PDB file of C-alpha atoms in Angstrom:
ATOM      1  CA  UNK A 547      -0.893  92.835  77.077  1.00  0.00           C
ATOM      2  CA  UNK A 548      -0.186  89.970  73.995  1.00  0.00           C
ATOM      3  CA  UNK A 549       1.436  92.582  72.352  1.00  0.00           C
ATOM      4  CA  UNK A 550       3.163  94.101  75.159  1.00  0.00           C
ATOM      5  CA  UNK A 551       4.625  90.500  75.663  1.00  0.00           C
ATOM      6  CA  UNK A 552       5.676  89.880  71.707  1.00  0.00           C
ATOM      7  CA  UNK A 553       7.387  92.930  72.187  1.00  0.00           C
ATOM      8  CA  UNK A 554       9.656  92.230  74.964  1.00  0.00           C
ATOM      9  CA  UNK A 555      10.266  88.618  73.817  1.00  0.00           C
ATOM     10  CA  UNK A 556      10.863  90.045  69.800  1.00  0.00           C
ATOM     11  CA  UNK A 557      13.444  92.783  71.872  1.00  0.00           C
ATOM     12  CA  UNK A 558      15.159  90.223  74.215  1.00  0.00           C
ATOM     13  CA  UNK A 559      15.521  88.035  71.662  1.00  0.00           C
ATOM     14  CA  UNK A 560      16.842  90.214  69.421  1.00  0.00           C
ATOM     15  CA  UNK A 561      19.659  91.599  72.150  1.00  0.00           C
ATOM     16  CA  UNK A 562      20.356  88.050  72.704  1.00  0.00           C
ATOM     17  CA  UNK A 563      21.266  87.198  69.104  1.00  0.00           C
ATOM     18  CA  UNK A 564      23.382  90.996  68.830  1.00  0.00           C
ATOM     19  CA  UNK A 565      25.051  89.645  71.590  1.00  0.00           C
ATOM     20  CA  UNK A 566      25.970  85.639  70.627  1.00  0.00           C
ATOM     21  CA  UNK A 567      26.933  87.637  67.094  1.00  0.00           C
ATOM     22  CA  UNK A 568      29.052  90.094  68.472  1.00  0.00           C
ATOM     23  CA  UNK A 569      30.777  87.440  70.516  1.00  0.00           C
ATOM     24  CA  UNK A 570      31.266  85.098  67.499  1.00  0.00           C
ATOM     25  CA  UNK A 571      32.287  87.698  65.392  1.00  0.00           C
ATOM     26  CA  UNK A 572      35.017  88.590  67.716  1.00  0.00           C
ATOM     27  CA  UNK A 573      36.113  84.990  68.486  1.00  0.00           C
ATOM     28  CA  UNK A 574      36.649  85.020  64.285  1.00  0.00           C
ATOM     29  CA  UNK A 575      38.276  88.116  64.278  1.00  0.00           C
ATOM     30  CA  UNK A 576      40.905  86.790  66.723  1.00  0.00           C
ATOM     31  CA  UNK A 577      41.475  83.976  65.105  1.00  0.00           C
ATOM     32  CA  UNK A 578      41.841  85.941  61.552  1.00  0.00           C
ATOM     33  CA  UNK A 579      44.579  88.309  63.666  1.00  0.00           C
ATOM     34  CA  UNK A 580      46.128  85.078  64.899  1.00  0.00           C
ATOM     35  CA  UNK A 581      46.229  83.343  61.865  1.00  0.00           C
ATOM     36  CA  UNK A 582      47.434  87.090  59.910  1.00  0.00           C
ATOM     37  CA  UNK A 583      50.652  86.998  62.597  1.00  0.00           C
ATOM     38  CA  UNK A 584      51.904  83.308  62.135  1.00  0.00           C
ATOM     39  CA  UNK A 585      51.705  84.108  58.190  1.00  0.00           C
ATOM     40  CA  UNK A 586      54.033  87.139  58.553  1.00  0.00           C
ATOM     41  CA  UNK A 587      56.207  85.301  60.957  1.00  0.00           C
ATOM     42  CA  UNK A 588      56.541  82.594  58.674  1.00  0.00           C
ATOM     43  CA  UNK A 589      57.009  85.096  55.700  1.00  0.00           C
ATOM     44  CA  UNK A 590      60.010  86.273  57.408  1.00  0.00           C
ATOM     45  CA  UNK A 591      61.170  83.538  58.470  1.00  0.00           C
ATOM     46  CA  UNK A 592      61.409  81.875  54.944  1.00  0.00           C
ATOM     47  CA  UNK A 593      62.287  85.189  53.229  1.00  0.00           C
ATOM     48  CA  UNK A 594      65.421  86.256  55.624  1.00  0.00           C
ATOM     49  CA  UNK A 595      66.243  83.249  57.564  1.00  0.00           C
ATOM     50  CA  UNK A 596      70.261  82.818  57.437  1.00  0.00           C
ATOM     51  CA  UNK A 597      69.537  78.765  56.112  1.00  0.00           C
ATOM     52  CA  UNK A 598      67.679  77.228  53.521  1.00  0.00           C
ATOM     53  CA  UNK A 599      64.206  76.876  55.810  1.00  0.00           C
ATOM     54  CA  UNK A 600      61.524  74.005  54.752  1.00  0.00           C
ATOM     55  CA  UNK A 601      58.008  75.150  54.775  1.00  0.00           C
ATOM     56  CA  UNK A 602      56.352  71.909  55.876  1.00  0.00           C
ATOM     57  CA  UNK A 603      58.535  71.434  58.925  1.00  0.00           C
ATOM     58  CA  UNK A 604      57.976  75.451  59.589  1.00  0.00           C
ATOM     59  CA  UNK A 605      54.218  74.655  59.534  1.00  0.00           C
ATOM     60  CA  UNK A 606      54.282  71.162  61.492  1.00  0.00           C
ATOM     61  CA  UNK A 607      56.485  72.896  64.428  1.00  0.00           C
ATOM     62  CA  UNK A 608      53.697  75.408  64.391  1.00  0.00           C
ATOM     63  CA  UNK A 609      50.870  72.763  64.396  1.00  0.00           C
ATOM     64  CA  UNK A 610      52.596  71.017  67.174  1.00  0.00           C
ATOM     65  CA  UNK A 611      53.379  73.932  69.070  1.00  0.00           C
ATOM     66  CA  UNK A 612      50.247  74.966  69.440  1.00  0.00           C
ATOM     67  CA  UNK A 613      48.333  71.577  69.763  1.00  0.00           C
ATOM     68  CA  UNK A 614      50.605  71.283  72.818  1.00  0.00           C
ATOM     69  CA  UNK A 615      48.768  74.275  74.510  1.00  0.00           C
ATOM     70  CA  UNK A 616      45.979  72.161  74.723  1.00  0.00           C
ATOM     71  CA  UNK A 617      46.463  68.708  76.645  1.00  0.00           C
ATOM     72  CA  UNK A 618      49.013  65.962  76.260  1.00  0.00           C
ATOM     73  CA  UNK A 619      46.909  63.764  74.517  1.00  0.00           C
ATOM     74  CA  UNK A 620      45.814  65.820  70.725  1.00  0.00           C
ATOM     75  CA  UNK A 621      48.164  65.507  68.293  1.00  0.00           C
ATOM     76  CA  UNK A 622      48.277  65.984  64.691  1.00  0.00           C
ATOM     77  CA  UNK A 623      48.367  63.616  61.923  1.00  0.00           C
ATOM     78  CA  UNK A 624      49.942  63.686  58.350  1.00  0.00           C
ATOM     79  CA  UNK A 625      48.164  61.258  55.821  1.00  0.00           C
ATOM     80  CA  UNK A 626      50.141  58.646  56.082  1.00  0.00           C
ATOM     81  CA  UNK A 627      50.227  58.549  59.922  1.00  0.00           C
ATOM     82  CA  UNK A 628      46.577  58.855  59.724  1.00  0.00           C
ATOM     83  CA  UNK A 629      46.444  55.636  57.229  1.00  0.00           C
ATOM     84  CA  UNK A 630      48.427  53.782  59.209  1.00  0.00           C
ATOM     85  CA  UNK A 631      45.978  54.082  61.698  1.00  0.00           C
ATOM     86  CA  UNK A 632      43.139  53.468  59.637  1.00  0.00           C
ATOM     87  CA  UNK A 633      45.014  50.358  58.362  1.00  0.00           C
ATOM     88  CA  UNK A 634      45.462  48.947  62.332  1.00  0.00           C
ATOM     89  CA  UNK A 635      42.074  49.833  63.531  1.00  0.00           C
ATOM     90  CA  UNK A 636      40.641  48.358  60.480  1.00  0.00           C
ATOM     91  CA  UNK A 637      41.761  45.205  60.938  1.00  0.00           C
ATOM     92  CA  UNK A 638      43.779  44.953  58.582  1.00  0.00           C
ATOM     93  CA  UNK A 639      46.973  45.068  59.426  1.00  0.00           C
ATOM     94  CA  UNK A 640      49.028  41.459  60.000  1.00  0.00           C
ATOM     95  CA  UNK A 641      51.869  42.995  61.828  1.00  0.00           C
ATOM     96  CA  UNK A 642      54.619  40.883  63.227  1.00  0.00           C
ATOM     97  CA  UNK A 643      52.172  39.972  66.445  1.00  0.00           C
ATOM     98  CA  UNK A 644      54.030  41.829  69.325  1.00  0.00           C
ATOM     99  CA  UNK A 645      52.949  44.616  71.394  1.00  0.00           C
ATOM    100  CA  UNK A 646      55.283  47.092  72.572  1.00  0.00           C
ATOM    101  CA  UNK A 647      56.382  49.556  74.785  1.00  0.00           C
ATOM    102  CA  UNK A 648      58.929  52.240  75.010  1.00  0.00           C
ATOM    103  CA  UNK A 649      61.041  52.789  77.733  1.00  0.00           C
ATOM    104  CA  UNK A 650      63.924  54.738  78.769  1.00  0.00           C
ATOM    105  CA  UNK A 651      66.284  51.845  77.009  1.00  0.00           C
ATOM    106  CA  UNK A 652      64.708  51.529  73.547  1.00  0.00           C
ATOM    107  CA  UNK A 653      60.920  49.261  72.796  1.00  0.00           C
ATOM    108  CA  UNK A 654      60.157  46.396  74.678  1.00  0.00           C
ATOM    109  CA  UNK A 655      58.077  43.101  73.524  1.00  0.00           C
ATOM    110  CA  UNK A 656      55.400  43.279  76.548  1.00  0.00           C
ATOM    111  CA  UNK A 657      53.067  40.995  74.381  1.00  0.00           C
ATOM    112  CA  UNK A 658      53.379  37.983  71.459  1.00  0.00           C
ATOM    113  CA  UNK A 659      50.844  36.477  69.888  1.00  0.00           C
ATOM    114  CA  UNK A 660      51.217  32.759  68.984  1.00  0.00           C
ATOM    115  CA  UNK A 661      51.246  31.883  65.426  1.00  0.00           C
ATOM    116  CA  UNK A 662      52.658  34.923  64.247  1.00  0.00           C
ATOM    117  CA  UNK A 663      56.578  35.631  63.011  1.00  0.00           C
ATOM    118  CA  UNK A 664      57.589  36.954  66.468  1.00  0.00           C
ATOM    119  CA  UNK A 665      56.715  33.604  68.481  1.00  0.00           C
ATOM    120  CA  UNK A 666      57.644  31.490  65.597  1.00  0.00           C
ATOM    121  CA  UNK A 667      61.212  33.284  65.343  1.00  0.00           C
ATOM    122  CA  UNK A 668      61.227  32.750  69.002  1.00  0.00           C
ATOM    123  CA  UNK A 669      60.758  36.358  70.600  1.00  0.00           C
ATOM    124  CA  UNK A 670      60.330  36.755  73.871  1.00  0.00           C
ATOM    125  CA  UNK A 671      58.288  39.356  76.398  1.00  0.00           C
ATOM    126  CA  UNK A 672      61.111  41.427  77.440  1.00  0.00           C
ATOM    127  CA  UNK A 673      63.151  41.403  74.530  1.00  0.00           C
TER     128      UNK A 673
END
């Protein structure tokens, strides 16, 4: 009976694994395909395109395009965007001590923070 058991649990488990494999391994292959059709698209593109074409931009609209699939809120990050937020969640960053917000007109000062070049060059919320 033991046996009998170790068998069925040595099978299932076996099965189970074929199947989480066979899953991943198509997941990868997808991507591979995916990843095989930008490349030619962007072969052609830079090969036969009737303008000079710029390889980083071609790649960032790509990266953008398809982070935008996914929810408003992911978005991509060269180096030195990703410093600059290093440098302001690090603390330290000095800044000019205004907050702002963009709206349809332009930025607008919605915060100041005393003792810093805004207030002292006399900035105002709203501005």
């Amino acid at each position: 009976m033991k046996r009998r058991l170790l068998a069925i649990v040595v099978i299932g488990t076996a099965l189970i694994t074929g199947f989480i494999a066979v899953g991943d391994s198509d997941y990868y292959a997808r991507i591979g395909k995916s990843i095989e059709t930008f490349g030619a698209v962007f072969r052609e593109v830079s090969s036969n395109y009737v303008d000079d074409v710029d390889p980083s931009l071609l790649v960032e609209a790509g990266i953008d395009g398809m982070l935008a699939k996914l929810d408003p809120y992911t978005e991509y990050m060269t180096d030195e965007e990703q410093e600059d937020v290093d440098m302001l969640s690090t603390g330290l960053y000095t800044g000019f001590g205004i907050s702002v917000s963009e709206r349809e007109s332009g930025l607008v000062i919605t915060n100041i923070r005393a003792d810093y070049p805004a207030s002292q060059a006399g900035l105002r919320i709203g501005d």
